[in-house]
Amino acid sequence: MPSWQDFQPFIVTGLALGGVYALSGVGLVVLYRATGVVYLAFGAVGAMGALIAWSVTNAGGPGWSGWLACVLFAAGVTVGYGMLFGPALAKRDPLVKATATLGLLLVLFGTMDLLWTTSGGESRALSLPTDNSGFTVGQIQINWTQVIGLAAGVVITVLTALFLRHTRLGTAMRAMANDREITATLGVPVRRVEAAAWLGCGVLAGIAGLLLADMVALDATTLTFLVISSLAAALIARLRSIAFTFAAAIVIGLVQNMLVPISSLSNYSDMTPFVLAAAALLVLVRRRVMTSSREES
Amino acid sequence: MPAGTLARTAVVTVLLLFTLLALPQLISLYYVDTMTQVGIYAIVALGLGVLVGRVGLVSLGQIAVLAVGAWVAARLLFATAQPYPVVLLEAGLFTMVAGTLIGLPALRLRGLYLALITLMLAGAFSIVLATTNFPNGGHGFLGYNGSLVRIPPIRRPDIASGDPAYFRYTVIVAALMFLLVLAHIRSRPGRAWAAIRQSESAALAAGINTTLYKLWALALASFITGVAGGLYAGAVHYIYSIDFPAQDSIILLAVVLMGGAYSLWGAVVAALLLELLPALLNNWGVPADWLTILFGLGVLQVLTTAPAGLADQVPRDLARLGRLLLGLLRRPASAGSEAQ
Amino acid sequence: MQMYKHTSNVRGHLALVAVIGMAVLAGCASSPTSTGNTSSPAASSAASQSAAATATSQCGTKPGVTATGTPIALGGIVTNEAGTSFTDIANMAAAYFACVNANGGINGHPVKYYIETEQTNPAQIAAEAKQLVQTDHVVGIVGNTSIIECSIDSSYWQRLGYDIIDSGIAPECWSTPSSAAVNMGPRYSSDGAVQYALTQHVSKIAFDQSNVPGTGYIAAGPAALAAAARVPITQLTENVPITNADSVAIREVDAAGPNGAVVLNFTPPEALVILQAAQKLGLEDRVKIWGCSTPCNTDFLAAALGPKWDHKLFVNAELTPPDVTNTPTMSLYRAILAKYGKAVSGGIGSFSQMGFTEAEIAVHALDTITGPYTVASVNAAFRAVSNFNTGMLCQLWTYGTYAMHIPNNEDYTVTPDNGKMVTAQGCTQISSVDPQIAAYRKLAGVAALAP
């Protein structure tokens, strides 16, 4: 069994990754609450945005222009999808809405491999200026990108919670999550609120895409399916609570990384998000929490 | 027997006979191997179709189920000298039990959450599979020896060792699986499933044991997918964990939706989309990514406009086209204004 | 129903626009090029252009004469999927054949090279082998590079009498009678990297590889070497694609210890991700040395890693380093790459070198055939290749009629230096402590070094 000393660097990486999972998870939850759509293409959109950022900087553009391009792309595609397909599927089951986003995922996934071909000996990497500077705490070296990862997760969670609680738009989103029909009859501009939710989710997808491309890898397959880890956090929070999503994401990031130094479990560490989410879902089923609310029917 | 059913049975029989007897002669071995995969995945698509189309359960983990069936078959084929049909049966039964046991607690979840939990379980399974690997003639429970310098092939049935013969074998087994599903649909489970798909609460109110029939659908789908896994093992001779990535389950769902989850023909269309189309594109030098994009667009199209899929839509479109043509022929002078 | 159809048309049109848009974008597709990578030779001056022209005329026996006889059909199967692509190897072989065809061909016959790409799908790979034989009627197989093809097709090739020339990965590429590789593959290349680490007197080795088929087979080589040197070795595997490079780097460094060596066996993108993570965490100096098998041997990696890894990372090189060699063969290689190698996206590097070498051996063998070009005659010629100086390998290369083939079993070690890979150690034999190497040397002896 590794010592506490051995675990420490993994705690740092776990917190950083958990922060980014939290960022993505919050984006997923907010959109689900406002529109009933589980945006499974979240990762793919961020991945393509990151690849676009790479292309921009590779062609000579300054770093910030690449990031801007990434966020704009992610927001644009997300809002576009929401406005195009949202109305047609608005009255359908959340399952159908989620499956439709799989269609978007496949389209993006195929496009990415076509446009950014795999070349045998070379690979792409996205680096942020904060990668190579950092500080040391005890024996561990922490770089600023990891700090940003965790900080972004915290900041986004807090801001989103405040937004939902204290602004008109946020209140409208919470109302729509409860009952779309009644909210519409109360005079809330439902389409505009939805568009705002899609926009916010898209921006978060772009930011998460950049951070994950830097912290994990700039690889279309990896980034597209990393959304499943963030989804796991959102599922543990029953797709409802922002705070729980954050907590679940941090726990997933920590546990996943802290299993690595335990040699017998190391190869199974990647299972952490799946196992925790499945367990949480099954436990909640026993308490019959998942079967009665209208929004889940 | 009503005329429609008689006609349909005749068509199916003729097509089946053609596929069994004539097709292997007419196409190259490349396409024989491809069509064998079409046969195998038609069974898998049928299983998913039963779940999605008949009962309304979306599973994003059917490829994992296929992997289980392939694993069991490979293990038995290496470890025992049992005849191939027995191995197929055992693979199907084991997969059925595993699928039912795992599915049982999950069935209490409603639509979206059930789909997502199958995604989670499939993801977890693929990581376990990456560590346990597939049997390759080694010893021990897992039957995997990672140090082999020469891996022995998984055997095929004695009567079907060549590729065309194995293709025929696959088609026959597939036909049997389709008959099994058809028998279910035409009898009590089928009616119960239809009721559950209409409205689960109404079905409950009518006294139908919805959990039992949902489990039955899961068991049936798992059984036939397990058998398909057994066929897969013999088809490829060598199985690797990288052959069953979690994203293939998403693509499987896409083609099943496009082909038509409700109809049996839809499963065949789905398999053709999944296996034949990539093989054709490969020969024509077109990157397979275009297919991924096509499938994504197909999912969007199906869910927004044509919920019954291609198998339902194409005959309807053809019929509509036929009526259009007839209309044009009857009134040539005003064709321009009449036609849409 | 009307509105139903109308929306379907709208969506259909949108879908069509989207697809067309993507097709246009695909025309402007970009493949990865690092700004620091100077892969193509400068051919701007007239002098070097004519030098290149002279160099390419060395391909064939009749410079400048296009071959017009009945084509000789050859085939190759390479992996090309998201994240792993070996098309550069086949494309370079195709470039070599194109050069030969423009300069007299094989006794006046052009080579027609069929390339099949696969996505590690066993059914597809088996089908493509049959396509090459049955439909394309190839008489020889050259250039196969695939994660699993050797395992799947080796009995098929053996049964039909094809002796293939490949750049292997799966164990069967070296352990069967019908395959001889120009490279050493993951196991023997890892042996080379571990061997170098052992010469640096490290006290512990952490060997980490990607969890793709054959990890046990690959691990057995380094395990034997470490055991013979009485150095403890920790065997690790990582699921690829790697999603937590930071953790991987920390785990490796912990396993190796301060006076240890971390030896990697990954594809270039994964190795790069791990090494960059190690650098971000400041771990590169926490072990004595870092090692890597051949996939790391690219200038792209050297440039992408930066100066912190100069003379810190030692990479096993299965092929002669191109940057520091100026033989006629190397000039020919560069010239073919420049003139016919547009489809070789990686430029100068081990992938294109492998493709070149395989085609070179095939052409050398085909040139010896006097009668008709049949499966029997062509493969007999392949088997008869003996002590051939490829100009790309340490040793002379032999096919021979053995039960197994490891003709490339001597290697260089290179290290990054200022954005390029330079030689750290010249040709060194892979140790016979590895039982497979010992078995091969018992059959074939030790080949002489290339002059």
mmCIF file of C-alpha atoms in Angstrom, chain C residues 138-404:
data_model
loop_
_atom_site.group_PDB
_atom_site.id
_atom_site.type_symbol
_atom_site.label_atom_id
_atom_site.label_comp_id
_atom_site.label_asym_id
_atom_site.label_seq_id
_atom_site.Cartn_x
_atom_site.Cartn_y
_atom_site.Cartn_z
ATOM 1 C CA VAL C 138 -1.103 -9.901 -56.415
ATOM 2 C CA VAL C 139 1.976 -12.108 -56.694
ATOM 3 C CA GLY C 140 3.761 -10.693 -53.650
ATOM 4 C CA ILE C 141 2.943 -8.953 -50.372
ATOM 5 C CA VAL C 142 5.169 -6.046 -49.358
ATOM 6 C CA GLY C 143 4.784 -3.292 -46.801
ATOM 7 C CA ASN C 144 2.264 -4.759 -44.344
ATOM 8 C CA THR C 145 2.207 -2.757 -41.147
ATOM 9 C CA SER C 146 -0.626 -3.565 -38.832
ATOM 10 C CA ILE C 147 -1.299 -4.084 -35.154
ATOM 11 C CA ILE C 148 -2.817 -7.520 -35.736
ATOM 12 C CA GLU C 149 -2.532 -8.505 -39.405
ATOM 13 C CA CYS C 150 0.334 -10.942 -38.971
ATOM 14 C CA SER C 151 -1.660 -12.906 -36.385
ATOM 15 C CA ILE C 152 -4.732 -13.074 -38.572
ATOM 16 C CA ASP C 153 -3.243 -13.780 -41.972
ATOM 17 C CA SER C 154 -0.022 -15.697 -41.284
ATOM 18 C CA SER C 155 -1.557 -19.121 -41.851
ATOM 19 C CA TYR C 156 -3.306 -17.835 -44.987
ATOM 20 C CA TRP C 157 -0.045 -16.494 -46.426
ATOM 21 C CA GLN C 158 1.745 -19.680 -45.479
ATOM 22 C CA ARG C 159 -0.896 -21.875 -47.078
ATOM 23 C CA LEU C 160 -0.852 -19.945 -50.333
ATOM 24 C CA GLY C 161 2.921 -19.653 -50.495
ATOM 25 C CA TYR C 162 3.330 -15.903 -49.969
ATOM 26 C CA ASP C 163 6.501 -14.902 -48.146
ATOM 27 C CA ILE C 164 5.738 -11.396 -47.079
ATOM 28 C CA ILE C 165 8.123 -8.512 -46.480
ATOM 29 C CA ASP C 166 6.663 -6.359 -43.735
ATOM 30 C CA SER C 167 7.291 -3.898 -40.935
ATOM 31 C CA GLY C 168 5.706 -5.875 -38.192
ATOM 32 C CA ILE C 169 4.062 -5.352 -34.852
ATOM 33 C CA ALA C 170 2.230 -8.549 -33.917
ATOM 34 C CA PRO C 171 4.326 -11.503 -32.659
ATOM 35 C CA GLU C 172 3.635 -13.623 -35.736
ATOM 36 C CA CYS C 173 5.555 -11.164 -37.894
ATOM 37 C CA TRP C 174 8.741 -12.651 -36.415
ATOM 38 C CA SER C 175 7.713 -16.121 -35.327
ATOM 39 C CA THR C 176 6.326 -17.628 -38.535
ATOM 40 C CA PRO C 177 8.049 -18.899 -41.674
ATOM 41 C CA SER C 178 6.186 -16.626 -44.080
ATOM 42 C CA SER C 179 7.027 -13.211 -42.718
ATOM 43 C CA ALA C 180 10.318 -11.344 -42.557
ATOM 44 C CA ALA C 181 10.361 -7.803 -41.234
ATOM 45 C CA VAL C 182 12.694 -4.897 -41.887
ATOM 46 C CA ASN C 183 12.084 -3.560 -38.397
ATOM 47 C CA MET C 184 12.542 -5.114 -34.987
ATOM 48 C CA GLY C 185 9.101 -4.506 -33.670
ATOM 49 C CA PRO C 186 7.988 -3.603 -30.177
ATOM 50 C CA ARG C 187 9.622 -6.465 -28.303
ATOM 51 C CA TYR C 188 13.126 -6.367 -29.735
ATOM 52 C CA SER C 189 13.144 -2.591 -29.959
ATOM 53 C CA SER C 190 12.165 -2.436 -26.296
ATOM 54 C CA ASP C 191 14.983 -4.895 -25.675
ATOM 55 C CA GLY C 192 17.328 -2.414 -27.302
ATOM 56 C CA ALA C 193 16.082 0.463 -25.173
ATOM 57 C CA VAL C 194 16.337 -1.582 -21.982
ATOM 58 C CA GLN C 195 19.780 -2.803 -22.985
ATOM 59 C CA TYR C 196 21.007 0.774 -23.335
ATOM 60 C CA ALA C 197 19.543 1.663 -19.951
ATOM 61 C CA LEU C 198 21.377 -1.300 -18.433
ATOM 62 C CA THR C 199 24.663 -0.041 -19.879
ATOM 63 C CA GLN C 200 24.107 3.145 -17.876
ATOM 64 C CA HIS C 201 24.140 1.067 -14.682
ATOM 65 C CA VAL C 202 20.660 1.868 -13.485
ATOM 66 C CA SER C 203 19.482 0.168 -10.354
ATOM 67 C CA LYS C 204 15.843 -0.346 -11.364
ATOM 68 C CA ILE C 205 13.763 -0.355 -14.522
ATOM 69 C CA ALA C 206 10.134 0.637 -14.986
ATOM 70 C CA PHE C 207 8.922 -0.669 -18.346
ATOM 71 C CA ASP C 208 5.617 0.831 -19.433
ATOM 72 C CA GLN C 209 3.744 -0.094 -22.591
ATOM 73 C CA SER C 210 0.381 0.446 -24.197
ATOM 74 C CA ASN C 211 -2.266 -2.145 -23.461
ATOM 75 C CA VAL C 212 -2.735 -3.409 -26.989
ATOM 76 C CA PRO C 213 -2.592 -7.067 -28.046
ATOM 77 C CA GLY C 214 0.657 -8.853 -27.169
ATOM 78 C CA THR C 215 1.803 -7.092 -24.001
ATOM 79 C CA GLY C 216 2.993 -10.330 -22.453
ATOM 80 C CA TYR C 217 4.995 -11.225 -25.533
ATOM 81 C CA ILE C 218 6.587 -7.779 -25.552
ATOM 82 C CA ALA C 219 7.286 -7.731 -21.820
ATOM 83 C CA ALA C 220 9.070 -11.077 -21.913
ATOM 84 C CA GLY C 221 12.088 -9.593 -23.710
ATOM 85 C CA PRO C 222 12.865 -6.779 -21.246
ATOM 86 C CA ALA C 223 12.068 -9.150 -18.378
ATOM 87 C CA ALA C 224 14.705 -11.600 -19.578
ATOM 88 C CA LEU C 225 17.297 -8.857 -20.065
ATOM 89 C CA ALA C 226 16.683 -7.359 -16.641
ATOM 90 C CA ALA C 227 16.776 -10.770 -14.980
ATOM 91 C CA ALA C 228 20.100 -11.604 -16.597
ATOM 92 C CA ALA C 229 21.541 -8.298 -15.379
ATOM 93 C CA ARG C 230 19.997 -8.832 -11.950
ATOM 94 C CA VAL C 231 18.210 -5.503 -12.134
ATOM 95 C CA PRO C 232 14.629 -5.435 -10.800
ATOM 96 C CA ILE C 233 12.044 -4.499 -13.419
ATOM 97 C CA THR C 234 8.473 -3.296 -12.877
ATOM 98 C CA GLN C 235 6.099 -4.077 -15.715
ATOM 99 C CA LEU C 236 3.334 -1.521 -16.283
ATOM 100 C CA THR C 237 0.650 -1.147 -18.917
ATOM 101 C CA GLU C 238 -1.574 1.791 -19.773
ATOM 102 C CA ASN C 239 -4.895 1.796 -21.532
ATOM 103 C CA VAL C 240 -4.661 3.875 -24.657
ATOM 104 C CA PRO C 241 -5.543 6.514 -25.539
ATOM 105 C CA ILE C 242 -4.084 7.849 -22.339
ATOM 106 C CA THR C 243 -6.442 10.130 -20.456
ATOM 107 C CA ASN C 244 -4.336 10.894 -17.385
ATOM 108 C CA ALA C 245 -0.762 11.367 -18.548
ATOM 109 C CA ASP C 246 0.149 13.148 -15.332
ATOM 110 C CA SER C 247 -0.681 10.070 -13.291
ATOM 111 C CA VAL C 248 1.111 7.812 -15.734
ATOM 112 C CA ALA C 249 4.292 9.884 -15.525
ATOM 113 C CA ILE C 250 4.188 9.988 -11.722
ATOM 114 C CA ARG C 251 3.600 6.246 -11.516
ATOM 115 C CA GLU C 252 6.526 5.488 -13.799
ATOM 116 C CA VAL C 253 8.904 7.770 -11.936
ATOM 117 C CA ASP C 254 7.853 6.276 -8.619
ATOM 118 C CA ALA C 255 8.434 2.769 -9.930
ATOM 119 C CA ALA C 256 11.872 3.524 -11.328
ATOM 120 C CA GLY C 257 13.261 5.517 -8.445
ATOM 121 C CA PRO C 258 16.033 8.124 -8.501
ATOM 122 C CA ASN C 259 18.700 5.835 -9.913
ATOM 123 C CA GLY C 260 16.379 4.012 -12.230
ATOM 124 C CA ALA C 261 15.271 4.115 -15.830
ATOM 125 C CA VAL C 262 11.812 4.553 -17.278
ATOM 126 C CA VAL C 263 11.514 2.751 -20.609
ATOM 127 C CA LEU C 264 8.455 3.404 -22.750
ATOM 128 C CA ASN C 265 6.864 1.436 -25.557
ATOM 129 C CA PHE C 266 4.090 3.573 -27.028
ATOM 130 C CA THR C 267 3.094 5.107 -30.316
ATOM 131 C CA PRO C 268 4.599 8.574 -30.806
ATOM 132 C CA PRO C 269 1.525 10.582 -29.733
ATOM 133 C CA GLU C 270 1.136 8.646 -26.493
ATOM 134 C CA ALA C 271 4.856 8.729 -25.706
ATOM 135 C CA LEU C 272 4.866 12.472 -26.347
ATOM 136 C CA VAL C 273 1.917 13.019 -24.042
ATOM 137 C CA ILE C 274 3.627 11.108 -21.227
ATOM 138 C CA LEU C 275 6.963 12.861 -21.632
ATOM 139 C CA GLN C 276 5.328 16.274 -21.836
ATOM 140 C CA ALA C 277 3.359 15.517 -18.696
ATOM 141 C CA ALA C 278 6.579 14.478 -16.967
ATOM 142 C CA GLN C 279 8.115 17.774 -17.988
ATOM 143 C CA LYS C 280 5.108 19.784 -16.794
ATOM 144 C CA LEU C 281 5.403 18.126 -13.422
ATOM 145 C CA GLY C 282 9.164 18.625 -13.315
ATOM 146 C CA LEU C 283 9.799 14.894 -13.175
ATOM 147 C CA GLU C 284 12.291 14.490 -15.986
ATOM 148 C CA ASP C 285 15.272 14.616 -13.654
ATOM 149 C CA ARG C 286 13.771 12.369 -11.014
ATOM 150 C CA VAL C 287 15.104 9.249 -12.699
ATOM 151 C CA LYS C 288 18.536 8.525 -14.089
ATOM 152 C CA ILE C 289 17.513 8.130 -17.716
ATOM 153 C CA TRP C 290 14.433 7.741 -19.878
ATOM 154 C CA GLY C 291 14.259 5.230 -22.692
ATOM 155 C CA CYS C 292 11.873 4.573 -25.538
ATOM 156 C CA SER C 293 11.430 2.026 -28.278
ATOM 157 C CA THR C 294 11.636 2.980 -31.930
ATOM 158 C CA PRO C 295 8.304 4.819 -32.372
ATOM 159 C CA CYS C 296 9.863 7.743 -30.475
ATOM 160 C CA ASN C 297 12.559 8.046 -33.103
ATOM 161 C CA THR C 298 11.284 11.053 -35.034
ATOM 162 C CA ASP C 299 12.573 14.599 -35.412
ATOM 163 C CA PHE C 300 9.005 15.655 -34.730
ATOM 164 C CA LEU C 301 9.269 14.242 -31.222
ATOM 165 C CA ALA C 302 12.712 15.759 -30.698
ATOM 166 C CA ALA C 303 11.417 19.182 -31.697
ATOM 167 C CA ALA C 304 8.189 18.863 -29.738
ATOM 168 C CA LEU C 305 9.963 17.822 -26.538
ATOM 169 C CA GLY C 306 12.364 20.694 -26.283
ATOM 170 C CA PRO C 307 15.860 21.006 -24.800
ATOM 171 C CA LYS C 308 15.105 19.531 -21.376
ATOM 172 C CA TRP C 309 15.198 16.071 -22.893
ATOM 173 C CA ASP C 310 18.472 16.436 -24.811
ATOM 174 C CA HIS C 311 20.705 13.538 -23.798
ATOM 175 C CA LYS C 312 18.133 12.542 -21.233
ATOM 176 C CA LEU C 313 15.882 10.425 -23.421
ATOM 177 C CA PHE C 314 17.481 7.526 -25.261
ATOM 178 C CA VAL C 315 15.550 6.040 -28.140
ATOM 179 C CA ASN C 316 16.192 2.749 -29.819
ATOM 180 C CA ALA C 317 16.551 3.298 -33.562
ATOM 181 C CA GLU C 318 15.833 0.305 -35.765
ATOM 182 C CA LEU C 319 16.997 2.104 -38.865
ATOM 183 C CA THR C 320 20.024 4.176 -39.763
ATOM 184 C CA PRO C 321 19.557 7.801 -38.643
ATOM 185 C CA PRO C 322 18.873 9.734 -41.852
ATOM 186 C CA ASP C 323 20.024 13.140 -40.652
ATOM 187 C CA VAL C 324 23.632 12.139 -40.142
ATOM 188 C CA THR C 325 24.042 9.802 -43.097
ATOM 189 C CA ASN C 326 24.906 10.859 -46.617
ATOM 190 C CA THR C 327 25.209 7.626 -48.534
ATOM 191 C CA PRO C 328 23.819 7.258 -52.067
ATOM 192 C CA THR C 329 20.941 5.185 -50.672
ATOM 193 C CA MET C 330 19.992 7.899 -48.210
ATOM 194 C CA SER C 331 20.153 10.477 -50.994
ATOM 195 C CA LEU C 332 17.920 8.269 -53.105
ATOM 196 C CA TYR C 333 15.518 7.993 -50.186
ATOM 197 C CA ARG C 334 15.312 11.751 -49.814
ATOM 198 C CA ALA C 335 14.983 12.247 -53.537
ATOM 199 C CA ILE C 336 12.135 9.734 -53.883
ATOM 200 C CA LEU C 337 10.410 11.302 -50.906
ATOM 201 C CA ALA C 338 10.679 14.718 -52.497
ATOM 202 C CA LYS C 339 9.594 13.679 -55.980
ATOM 203 C CA TYR C 340 7.058 10.893 -55.464
ATOM 204 C CA GLY C 341 6.263 11.037 -51.766
ATOM 205 C CA LYS C 342 3.530 13.668 -51.609
ATOM 206 C CA ALA C 343 1.284 11.247 -49.771
ATOM 207 C CA VAL C 344 3.894 10.573 -47.083
ATOM 208 C CA SER C 345 2.755 13.087 -44.498
ATOM 209 C CA GLY C 346 5.438 12.326 -41.933
ATOM 210 C CA GLY C 347 8.337 13.151 -44.217
ATOM 211 C CA ILE C 348 11.763 11.906 -43.222
ATOM 212 C CA GLY C 349 11.536 9.420 -40.400
ATOM 213 C CA SER C 350 11.443 5.775 -39.540
ATOM 214 C CA PHE C 351 8.018 5.157 -41.120
ATOM 215 C CA SER C 352 9.051 6.306 -44.571
ATOM 216 C CA GLN C 353 12.424 4.618 -44.136
ATOM 217 C CA MET C 354 10.674 1.312 -43.495
ATOM 218 C CA GLY C 355 8.486 1.704 -46.565
ATOM 219 C CA PHE C 356 11.549 2.531 -48.651
ATOM 220 C CA THR C 357 13.496 -0.449 -47.379
ATOM 221 C CA GLU C 358 10.688 -2.932 -47.974
ATOM 222 C CA ALA C 359 10.161 -1.736 -51.528
ATOM 223 C CA GLU C 360 13.909 -1.729 -52.107
ATOM 224 C CA ILE C 361 14.225 -5.357 -51.039
ATOM 225 C CA ALA C 362 11.240 -6.367 -53.161
ATOM 226 C CA VAL C 363 12.632 -4.655 -56.248
ATOM 227 C CA HIS C 364 16.051 -6.172 -55.652
ATOM 228 C CA ALA C 365 14.455 -9.608 -55.510
ATOM 229 C CA LEU C 366 12.187 -9.032 -58.507
ATOM 230 C CA ASP C 367 15.159 -7.916 -60.598
ATOM 231 C CA THR C 368 16.669 -11.388 -60.219
ATOM 232 C CA ILE C 369 13.695 -13.162 -61.821
ATOM 233 C CA THR C 370 14.257 -14.259 -65.405
ATOM 234 C CA GLY C 371 11.026 -16.096 -66.248
ATOM 235 C CA PRO C 372 7.373 -15.193 -65.661
ATOM 236 C CA TYR C 373 6.303 -13.321 -62.532
ATOM 237 C CA THR C 374 4.113 -15.761 -60.647
ATOM 238 C CA VAL C 375 3.340 -16.306 -56.987
ATOM 239 C CA ALA C 376 5.884 -19.119 -56.977
ATOM 240 C CA SER C 377 8.694 -17.289 -58.733
ATOM 241 C CA VAL C 378 8.236 -13.988 -56.928
ATOM 242 C CA ASN C 379 8.129 -15.495 -53.464
ATOM 243 C CA ALA C 380 11.026 -17.791 -54.229
ATOM 244 C CA ALA C 381 12.966 -14.650 -55.150
ATOM 245 C CA PHE C 382 11.902 -12.969 -51.880
ATOM 246 C CA ARG C 383 13.082 -15.983 -49.896
ATOM 247 C CA ALA C 384 16.358 -16.019 -51.776
ATOM 248 C CA VAL C 385 17.321 -12.482 -50.664
ATOM 249 C CA SER C 386 20.524 -13.016 -48.763
ATOM 250 C CA ASN C 387 22.986 -10.609 -47.179
ATOM 251 C CA PHE C 388 21.499 -7.643 -48.995
ATOM 252 C CA ASN C 389 22.829 -4.202 -48.101
ATOM 253 C CA THR C 390 19.727 -2.065 -47.801
ATOM 254 C CA GLY C 391 21.668 1.045 -46.800
ATOM 255 C CA MET C 392 19.076 1.618 -44.083
ATOM 256 C CA LEU C 393 19.945 -1.019 -41.521
ATOM 257 C CA CYS C 394 22.900 -1.910 -39.334
ATOM 258 C CA GLN C 395 23.211 -5.381 -40.825
ATOM 259 C CA LEU C 396 22.902 -7.079 -44.160
ATOM 260 C CA TRP C 397 19.358 -8.360 -44.567
ATOM 261 C CA THR C 398 18.440 -11.979 -45.275
ATOM 262 C CA TYR C 399 15.057 -13.658 -45.756
ATOM 263 C CA GLY C 400 15.984 -17.291 -45.952
ATOM 264 C CA THR C 401 13.957 -20.435 -45.413
ATOM 265 C CA TYR C 402 13.707 -20.508 -41.639
ATOM 266 C CA ALA C 403 10.824 -21.279 -39.305
ATOM 267 C CA MET C 404 11.076 -17.759 -37.903
#
